[in-house]
Amino acid sequence: MDDTTWSRVEKLRNWLDENADPGTAENVKLWRVLKIGEEFGEVAEAMHGATGANPRKGASHTWGDVHKELCDVIVTSMVALATCAPQDAEKLLDARLQHLVDRVMPS
């Protein structure tokens, strides 16, 4: 397998599948989608910390932390998409991205 973004996502998905708790197998799609919410919460926490918005905690994070957590949201979403649509994930994301570009930049 080549070393493209989607091949790396597939490696992560396969690793998760191989190491998943057998009790979660039936609901693997659900857990992978819900994981996006967990990762979003980590972005929100990092954002609060980077801006010092929580006076009790102060500047507890950096913008680098925000960037890392945003990447985690993207990767987690890609793994969830690859879990829900294993044969079509790359094509679905590409088509959706094109749709969004076309919507704001009609030809």
Tab-separated table of N, CA, C and O in Angstrom:
chain	number	residue	atom	x	y	z
A	1	MET	N	0.855	-1.185	0.000
A	1	MET	CA	0.000	0.000	0.000
A	1	MET	C	0.894	1.239	0.000
A	1	MET	O	1.842	1.312	0.763
A	2	ASP	N	0.588	2.184	-0.855
A	2	ASP	CA	1.394	3.403	-0.915
A	2	ASP	C	1.147	4.245	0.339
A	2	ASP	O	0.292	3.952	1.148
A	3	ASP	N	1.912	5.312	0.493
A	3	ASP	CA	1.850	6.111	1.702
A	3	ASP	C	1.099	7.418	1.465
A	3	ASP	O	1.636	8.495	1.667
A	4	THR	N	-0.144	7.308	1.021
A	4	THR	CA	-0.985	8.485	0.821
A	4	THR	C	-1.777	8.745	2.099
A	4	THR	O	-1.825	7.908	3.002
A	5	THR	N	-2.420	9.878	2.147
A	5	THR	CA	-3.248	10.201	3.307
A	5	THR	C	-4.288	9.115	3.546
A	5	THR	O	-4.448	8.626	4.665
A	6	TRP	N	-4.970	8.699	2.484
A	6	TRP	CA	-6.019	7.699	2.670
A	6	TRP	C	-5.458	6.332	3.026
A	6	TRP	O	-6.101	5.580	3.767
A	7	SER	N	-4.271	5.991	2.550
A	7	SER	CA	-3.691	4.703	2.951
A	7	SER	C	-3.335	4.735	4.435
A	7	SER	O	-3.470	3.720	5.127
A	8	ARG	N	-2.912	5.881	4.933
A	8	ARG	CA	-2.630	6.014	6.368
A	8	ARG	C	-3.915	5.925	7.182
A	8	ARG	O	-3.934	5.306	8.254
A	9	VAL	N	-4.974	6.546	6.686
A	9	VAL	CA	-6.275	6.433	7.360
A	9	VAL	C	-6.695	4.968	7.415
A	9	VAL	O	-7.166	4.483	8.448
A	10	GLU	N	-6.501	4.269	6.320
A	10	GLU	CA	-6.855	2.840	6.272
A	10	GLU	C	-6.029	2.030	7.267
A	10	GLU	O	-6.549	1.130	7.920
A	11	LYS	N	-4.750	2.359	7.398
A	11	LYS	CA	-3.905	1.680	8.397
A	11	LYS	C	-4.450	1.901	9.801
A	11	LYS	O	-4.509	0.968	10.615
A	12	LEU	N	-4.839	3.133	10.103
A	12	LEU	CA	-5.408	3.424	11.415
A	12	LEU	C	-6.722	2.683	11.624
A	12	LEU	O	-6.962	2.102	12.691
A	13	ARG	N	-7.583	2.680	10.602
A	13	ARG	CA	-8.862	1.976	10.713
A	13	ARG	C	-8.642	0.489	10.951
A	13	ARG	O	-9.280	-0.120	11.817
A	14	ASN	N	-7.716	-0.105	10.199
A	14	ASN	CA	-7.418	-1.533	10.375
A	14	ASN	C	-6.882	-1.815	11.772
A	14	ASN	O	-7.270	-2.808	12.404
A	15	TRP	N	-5.996	-0.960	12.259
A	15	TRP	CA	-5.451	-1.147	13.603
A	15	TRP	C	-6.566	-1.067	14.641
A	15	TRP	O	-6.625	-1.895	15.559
A	16	LEU	N	-7.446	-0.086	14.492
A	16	LEU	CA	-8.569	0.029	15.420
A	16	LEU	C	-9.462	-1.208	15.356
A	16	LEU	O	-9.883	-1.721	16.395
A	17	ASP	N	-9.736	-1.678	14.151
A	17	ASP	CA	-10.563	-2.884	13.996
A	17	ASP	C	-9.924	-4.085	14.679
A	17	ASP	O	-10.598	-4.858	15.360
A	18	GLU	N	-8.614	-4.234	14.505
A	18	GLU	CA	-7.901	-5.386	15.072
A	18	GLU	C	-7.793	-5.312	16.593
A	18	GLU	O	-7.677	-6.351	17.254
A	19	ASN	N	-7.816	-4.121	17.151
A	19	ASN	CA	-7.607	-3.951	18.582
A	19	ASN	C	-8.849	-3.499	19.337
A	19	ASN	O	-8.770	-3.153	20.516
A	20	ALA	N	-9.982	-3.526	18.657
A	20	ALA	CA	-11.230	-3.092	19.291
A	20	ALA	C	-11.703	-4.115	20.313
A	20	ALA	O	-11.498	-5.316	20.146
A	21	ASP	N	-12.341	-3.634	21.334
A	21	ASP	CA	-12.987	-4.499	22.308
A	21	ASP	C	-14.083	-5.265	21.571
A	21	ASP	O	-14.901	-4.659	20.881
A	22	PRO	N	-14.107	-6.591	21.687
A	22	PRO	CA	-15.117	-7.373	20.963
A	22	PRO	C	-16.548	-6.919	21.250
A	22	PRO	O	-17.421	-7.033	20.403
A	23	GLY	N	-16.777	-6.352	22.417
A	23	GLY	CA	-18.112	-5.876	22.765
A	23	GLY	C	-18.539	-4.644	21.988
A	23	GLY	O	-19.717	-4.307	21.968
A	24	THR	N	-17.590	-3.970	21.353
A	24	THR	CA	-17.932	-2.759	20.606
A	24	THR	C	-18.098	-3.024	19.113
A	24	THR	O	-18.516	-2.134	18.382
A	25	ALA	N	-17.787	-4.229	18.662
A	25	ALA	CA	-17.806	-4.541	17.231
A	25	ALA	C	-19.162	-4.252	16.591
A	25	ALA	O	-19.234	-3.741	15.474
A	26	GLU	N	-20.234	-4.574	17.296
A	26	GLU	CA	-21.566	-4.379	16.734
A	26	GLU	C	-21.862	-2.896	16.479
A	26	GLU	O	-22.565	-2.546	15.543
A	27	ASN	N	-21.302	-2.048	17.294
A	27	ASN	CA	-21.579	-0.623	17.191
A	27	ASN	C	-20.359	0.187	16.771
A	27	ASN	O	-20.253	1.362	17.091
A	28	VAL	N	-19.446	-0.422	16.030
A	28	VAL	CA	-18.190	0.245	15.688
A	28	VAL	C	-18.423	1.556	14.945
A	28	VAL	O	-17.725	2.544	15.201
A	29	LYS	N	-19.395	1.606	14.058
A	29	LYS	CA	-19.679	2.861	13.340
A	29	LYS	C	-20.110	3.949	14.321
A	29	LYS	O	-19.647	5.092	14.235
A	30	LEU	N	-20.977	3.592	15.243
A	30	LEU	CA	-21.451	4.538	16.243
A	30	LEU	C	-20.290	5.092	17.062
A	30	LEU	O	-20.154	6.304	17.233
A	31	TRP	N	-19.426	4.218	17.561
A	31	TRP	CA	-18.310	4.661	18.409
A	31	TRP	C	-17.335	5.538	17.631
A	31	TRP	O	-16.808	6.516	18.162
A	32	ARG	N	-17.101	5.204	16.374
A	32	ARG	CA	-16.165	6.002	15.577
A	32	ARG	C	-16.726	7.396	15.295
A	32	ARG	O	-15.987	8.376	15.299
A	33	VAL	N	-18.018	7.478	15.054
A	33	VAL	CA	-18.629	8.793	14.829
A	33	VAL	C	-18.663	9.590	16.136
A	33	VAL	O	-18.332	10.785	16.148
A	34	LEU	N	-19.004	8.952	17.240
A	34	LEU	CA	-19.032	9.655	18.525
A	34	LEU	C	-17.646	10.151	18.940
A	34	LEU	O	-17.534	11.178	19.615
A	35	LYS	N	-16.610	9.458	18.515
A	35	LYS	CA	-15.237	9.869	18.828
A	35	LYS	C	-14.946	11.265	18.272
A	35	LYS	O	-14.159	12.019	18.853
A	36	ILE	N	-15.595	11.637	17.176
A	36	ILE	CA	-15.423	12.981	16.609
A	36	ILE	C	-15.820	14.031	17.649
A	36	ILE	O	-15.143	15.049	17.805
A	37	GLY	N	-16.912	13.779	18.363
A	37	GLY	CA	-17.363	14.709	19.394
A	37	GLY	C	-16.343	14.849	20.509
A	37	GLY	O	-16.099	15.952	21.014
A	38	GLU	N	-15.744	13.750	20.893
A	38	GLU	CA	-14.702	13.791	21.921
A	38	GLU	C	-13.523	14.643	21.457
A	38	GLU	O	-13.016	15.491	22.202
A	39	GLU	N	-13.110	14.427	20.222
A	39	GLU	CA	-11.984	15.199	19.680
A	39	GLU	C	-12.340	16.683	19.557
A	39	GLU	O	-11.502	17.540	19.824
A	40	PHE	N	-13.571	16.983	19.178
A	40	PHE	CA	-13.997	18.376	19.117
A	40	PHE	C	-13.890	19.029	20.496
A	40	PHE	O	-13.457	20.180	20.625
A	41	GLY	N	-14.283	18.293	21.526
A	41	GLY	CA	-14.168	18.810	22.887
A	41	GLY	C	-12.731	19.157	23.237
A	41	GLY	O	-12.465	20.144	23.935
A	42	GLU	N	-11.787	18.362	22.747
A	42	GLU	CA	-10.377	18.641	22.998
A	42	GLU	C	-9.924	19.898	22.261
A	42	GLU	O	-9.105	20.664	22.766
A	43	VAL	N	-10.472	20.140	21.068
A	43	VAL	CA	-10.173	21.390	20.351
A	43	VAL	C	-10.708	22.569	21.151
A	43	VAL	O	-10.018	23.582	21.316
A	44	ALA	N	-11.933	22.444	21.634
A	44	ALA	CA	-12.543	23.531	22.400
A	44	ALA	C	-11.715	23.831	23.654
A	44	ALA	O	-11.467	25.000	23.983
A	45	GLU	N	-11.275	22.793	24.329
A	45	GLU	CA	-10.449	22.976	25.524
A	45	GLU	C	-9.133	23.669	25.177
A	45	GLU	O	-8.703	24.598	25.866
A	46	ALA	N	-8.493	23.227	24.095
A	46	ALA	CA	-7.228	23.845	23.665
A	46	ALA	C	-7.451	25.303	23.263
A	46	ALA	O	-6.620	26.172	23.565
A	47	MET	N	-8.567	25.575	22.608
A	47	MET	CA	-8.881	26.942	22.188
A	47	MET	C	-9.061	27.846	23.403
A	47	MET	O	-8.535	28.962	23.439
A	48	HIS	N	-9.799	27.353	24.391
A	48	HIS	CA	-9.943	28.119	25.634
A	48	HIS	C	-8.580	28.383	26.261
A	48	HIS	O	-8.300	29.495	26.725
A	49	GLY	N	-7.738	27.359	26.276
A	49	GLY	CA	-6.417	27.503	26.876
A	49	GLY	C	-5.503	28.421	26.098
A	49	GLY	O	-4.701	29.161	26.675
A	50	ALA	N	-5.587	28.385	24.778
A	50	ALA	CA	-4.719	29.224	23.943
A	50	ALA	C	-5.099	30.695	24.043
A	50	ALA	O	-4.240	31.570	23.938
A	51	THR	N	-6.387	30.946	24.249
A	51	THR	CA	-6.841	32.334	24.341
A	51	THR	C	-6.924	32.829	25.776
A	51	THR	O	-7.194	34.011	26.008
A	52	GLY	N	-6.716	31.926	26.730
A	52	GLY	CA	-6.816	32.304	28.134
A	52	GLY	C	-8.236	32.651	28.535
A	52	GLY	O	-8.461	33.419	29.469
A	53	ALA	N	-9.218	32.084	27.850
A	53	ALA	CA	-10.624	32.425	28.074
A	53	ALA	C	-11.148	31.947	29.430
A	53	ALA	O	-12.129	32.483	29.921
A	54	ASN	N	-10.522	30.968	30.023
A	54	ASN	CA	-10.950	30.490	31.332
A	54	ASN	C	-10.025	31.105	32.375
A	54	ASN	O	-8.883	30.685	32.527
A	55	PRO	N	-10.521	32.095	33.135
A	55	PRO	CA	-9.643	32.783	34.078
A	55	PRO	C	-9.085	31.866	35.166
A	55	PRO	O	-8.010	32.126	35.714
A	56	ARG	N	-9.767	30.785	35.455
A	56	ARG	CA	-9.288	29.846	36.470
A	56	ARG	C	-8.042	29.101	35.979
A	56	ARG	O	-7.146	28.800	36.752
A	57	LYS	N	-7.993	28.798	34.673
A	57	LYS	CA	-6.871	28.030	34.122
A	57	LYS	C	-5.832	28.900	33.432
A	57	LYS	O	-4.687	28.484	33.275
A	58	GLY	N	-6.236	30.062	32.955
A	58	GLY	CA	-5.293	30.935	32.265
A	58	GLY	C	-4.862	30.355	30.928
A	58	GLY	O	-5.579	29.588	30.297
A	59	ALA	N	-3.652	30.710	30.507
A	59	ALA	CA	-3.111	30.252	29.216
A	59	ALA	C	-2.523	28.856	29.394
A	59	ALA	O	-1.330	28.698	29.595
A	60	SER	N	-3.372	27.855	29.324
A	60	SER	CA	-2.959	26.475	29.580
A	60	SER	C	-2.559	25.711	28.323
A	60	SER	O	-2.045	24.606	28.415
A	61	HIS	N	-2.815	26.280	27.140
A	61	HIS	CA	-2.502	25.626	25.877
A	61	HIS	C	-1.861	26.629	24.927
A	61	HIS	O	-1.912	27.832	25.163
A	62	THR	N	-1.311	26.103	23.848
A	62	THR	CA	-0.718	26.955	22.816
A	62	THR	C	-1.543	26.821	21.543
A	62	THR	O	-2.389	25.925	21.422
A	63	TRP	N	-1.256	27.699	20.580
A	63	TRP	CA	-1.909	27.565	19.284
A	63	TRP	C	-1.468	26.270	18.601
A	63	TRP	O	-2.230	25.661	17.850
A	64	GLY	N	-0.266	25.821	18.893
A	64	GLY	CA	0.177	24.521	18.384
A	64	GLY	C	-0.715	23.397	18.876
A	64	GLY	O	-0.997	22.444	18.136
A	65	ASP	N	-1.170	23.495	20.137
A	65	ASP	CA	-2.105	22.500	20.675
A	65	ASP	C	-3.431	22.539	19.917
A	65	ASP	O	-4.006	21.491	19.610
A	66	VAL	N	-3.894	23.746	19.599
A	66	VAL	CA	-5.145	23.888	18.834
A	66	VAL	C	-4.980	23.226	17.469
A	66	VAL	O	-5.839	22.453	17.027
A	67	HIS	N	-3.869	23.500	16.813
A	67	HIS	CA	-3.620	22.919	15.482
A	67	HIS	C	-3.596	21.394	15.547
A	67	HIS	O	-4.187	20.712	14.697
A	68	LYS	N	-2.910	20.849	16.548
A	68	LYS	CA	-2.826	19.390	16.712
A	68	LYS	C	-4.213	18.791	16.919
A	68	LYS	O	-4.565	17.775	16.297
A	69	GLU	N	-5.001	19.435	17.767
A	69	GLU	CA	-6.344	18.917	18.042
A	69	GLU	C	-7.260	19.027	16.822
A	69	GLU	O	-8.098	18.153	16.590
A	70	LEU	N	-7.106	20.099	16.040
A	70	LEU	CA	-7.873	20.196	14.791
A	70	LEU	C	-7.514	19.052	13.848
A	70	LEU	O	-8.391	18.461	13.211
A	71	CYS	N	-6.227	18.735	13.764
A	71	CYS	CA	-5.808	17.596	12.930
A	71	CYS	C	-6.426	16.307	13.441
A	71	CYS	O	-6.863	15.458	12.643
A	72	ASP	N	-6.486	16.147	14.770
A	72	ASP	CA	-7.098	14.946	15.335
A	72	ASP	C	-8.577	14.844	14.952
A	72	ASP	O	-9.076	13.754	14.676
A	73	VAL	N	-9.290	15.974	14.913
A	73	VAL	CA	-10.695	15.963	14.498
A	73	VAL	C	-10.796	15.506	13.041
A	73	VAL	O	-11.654	14.686	12.692
A	74	ILE	N	-9.927	16.032	12.192
A	74	ILE	CA	-9.956	15.674	10.772
A	74	ILE	C	-9.660	14.188	10.585
A	74	ILE	O	-10.388	13.477	9.880
A	75	VAL	N	-8.601	13.702	11.232
A	75	VAL	CA	-8.231	12.288	11.091
A	75	VAL	C	-9.330	11.393	11.642
A	75	VAL	O	-9.707	10.389	11.019
A	76	THR	N	-9.870	11.745	12.796
A	76	THR	CA	-10.940	10.951	13.392
A	76	THR	C	-12.159	10.913	12.482
A	76	THR	O	-12.803	9.869	12.326
A	77	SER	N	-12.462	12.035	11.857
A	77	SER	CA	-13.585	12.081	10.920
A	77	SER	C	-13.313	11.218	9.699
A	77	SER	O	-14.213	10.522	9.202
A	78	MET	N	-12.086	11.245	9.210
A	78	MET	CA	-11.738	10.418	8.048
A	78	MET	C	-11.814	8.930	8.397
A	78	MET	O	-12.303	8.129	7.596
A	79	VAL	N	-11.362	8.563	9.583
A	79	VAL	CA	-11.452	7.162	10.012
A	79	VAL	C	-12.921	6.761	10.145
A	79	VAL	O	-13.312	5.669	9.724
A	80	ALA	N	-13.744	7.645	10.702
A	80	ALA	CA	-15.176	7.339	10.819
A	80	ALA	C	-15.811	7.170	9.444
A	80	ALA	O	-16.593	6.241	9.221
A	81	LEU	N	-15.468	8.056	8.502
A	81	LEU	CA	-15.998	7.935	7.147
A	81	LEU	C	-15.534	6.631	6.501
A	81	LEU	O	-16.330	5.926	5.862
A	82	ALA	N	-14.266	6.285	6.686
A	82	ALA	CA	-13.737	5.034	6.128
A	82	ALA	C	-14.389	3.812	6.774
A	82	ALA	O	-14.490	2.758	6.149
A	83	THR	N	-14.834	3.955	8.007
A	83	THR	CA	-15.536	2.862	8.686
A	83	THR	C	-16.962	2.732	8.156
A	83	THR	O	-17.441	1.624	7.916
A	84	CYS	N	-17.615	3.865	7.962
A	84	CYS	CA	-19.012	3.849	7.512
A	84	CYS	C	-19.150	3.545	6.019
A	84	CYS	O	-20.150	2.976	5.593
A	85	ALA	N	-18.153	3.938	5.230
A	85	ALA	CA	-18.189	3.734	3.773
A	85	ALA	C	-16.816	3.275	3.299
A	85	ALA	O	-16.104	4.008	2.617
A	86	PRO	N	-16.416	2.052	3.671
A	86	PRO	CA	-15.037	1.609	3.412
A	86	PRO	C	-14.604	1.611	1.950
A	86	PRO	O	-13.444	1.853	1.662
A	87	GLN	N	-15.512	1.389	1.049
A	87	GLN	CA	-15.137	1.339	-0.367
A	87	GLN	C	-15.148	2.713	-1.031
A	87	GLN	O	-14.554	2.891	-2.089
A	88	ASP	N	-15.856	3.666	-0.416
A	88	ASP	CA	-16.108	4.934	-1.083
A	88	ASP	C	-15.632	6.171	-0.334
A	88	ASP	O	-15.910	7.284	-0.771
A	89	ALA	N	-14.954	6.016	0.789
A	89	ALA	CA	-14.631	7.166	1.642
A	89	ALA	C	-13.893	8.266	0.888
A	89	ALA	O	-14.297	9.439	0.930
A	90	GLU	N	-12.848	7.915	0.199
A	90	GLU	CA	-12.060	8.923	-0.521
A	90	GLU	C	-12.909	9.632	-1.573
A	90	GLU	O	-12.892	10.853	-1.685
A	91	LYS	N	-13.676	8.857	-2.330
A	91	LYS	CA	-14.528	9.414	-3.380
A	91	LYS	C	-15.619	10.308	-2.785
A	91	LYS	O	-15.917	11.374	-3.317
A	92	LEU	N	-16.201	9.892	-1.657
A	92	LEU	CA	-17.247	10.686	-1.017
A	92	LEU	C	-16.701	12.021	-0.518
A	92	LEU	O	-17.340	13.061	-0.709
A	93	LEU	N	-15.543	11.996	0.117
A	93	LEU	CA	-14.961	13.245	0.610
A	93	LEU	C	-14.598	14.166	-0.548
A	93	LEU	O	-14.885	15.375	-0.501
A	94	ASP	N	-14.006	13.613	-1.577
A	94	ASP	CA	-13.626	14.423	-2.735
A	94	ASP	C	-14.861	15.056	-3.383
A	94	ASP	O	-14.858	16.248	-3.714
A	95	ALA	N	-15.926	14.276	-3.549
A	95	ALA	CA	-17.155	14.794	-4.160
A	95	ALA	C	-17.785	15.878	-3.289
A	95	ALA	O	-18.260	16.900	-3.798
A	96	ARG	N	-17.763	15.669	-1.980
A	96	ARG	CA	-18.348	16.666	-1.074
A	96	ARG	C	-17.537	17.955	-1.094
A	96	ARG	O	-18.098	19.052	-1.126
A	97	LEU	N	-16.231	17.824	-1.095
A	97	LEU	CA	-15.366	19.002	-1.149
A	97	LEU	C	-15.599	19.773	-2.439
A	97	LEU	O	-15.719	21.000	-2.433
A	98	GLN	N	-15.705	19.050	-3.549
A	98	GLN	CA	-15.972	19.705	-4.829
A	98	GLN	C	-17.325	20.410	-4.810
A	98	GLN	O	-17.462	21.528	-5.305
A	99	HIS	N	-18.319	19.773	-4.229
A	99	HIS	CA	-19.645	20.381	-4.118
A	99	HIS	C	-19.574	21.694	-3.334
A	99	HIS	O	-20.169	22.701	-3.736
A	100	LEU	N	-18.849	21.694	-2.239
A	100	LEU	CA	-18.734	22.895	-1.416
A	100	LEU	C	-17.995	24.013	-2.158
A	100	LEU	O	-18.401	25.170	-2.095
A	101	VAL	N	-16.947	23.652	-2.886
A	101	VAL	CA	-16.212	24.651	-3.685
A	101	VAL	C	-17.119	25.211	-4.778
A	101	VAL	O	-17.197	26.426	-4.972
A	102	ASP	N	-17.826	24.311	-5.471
A	102	ASP	CA	-18.723	24.749	-6.546
A	102	ASP	C	-19.834	25.651	-6.012
A	102	ASP	O	-20.259	26.578	-6.701
A	103	ARG	N	-20.289	25.388	-4.813
A	103	ARG	CA	-21.371	26.180	-4.240
A	103	ARG	C	-20.943	27.617	-3.959
A	103	ARG	O	-21.718	28.545	-4.143
A	104	VAL	N	-19.699	27.792	-3.547
A	104	VAL	CA	-19.248	29.161	-3.241
A	104	VAL	C	-18.547	29.834	-4.422
A	104	VAL	O	-18.394	31.039	-4.430
A	105	MET	N	-18.119	29.025	-5.387
A	105	MET	CA	-17.444	29.559	-6.572
A	105	MET	C	-18.067	28.974	-7.824
A	105	MET	O	-17.418	28.205	-8.539
A	106	PRO	N	-19.313	29.324	-8.101
A	106	PRO	CA	-19.941	28.730	-9.292
A	106	PRO	C	-19.211	29.132	-10.557
A	106	PRO	O	-18.689	30.242	-10.653
A	107	SER	N	-19.158	28.206	-11.504
A	107	SER	CA	-18.440	28.518	-12.753
A	107	SER	C	-19.300	29.236	-13.742
A	107	SER	O	-20.421	29.465	-13.654
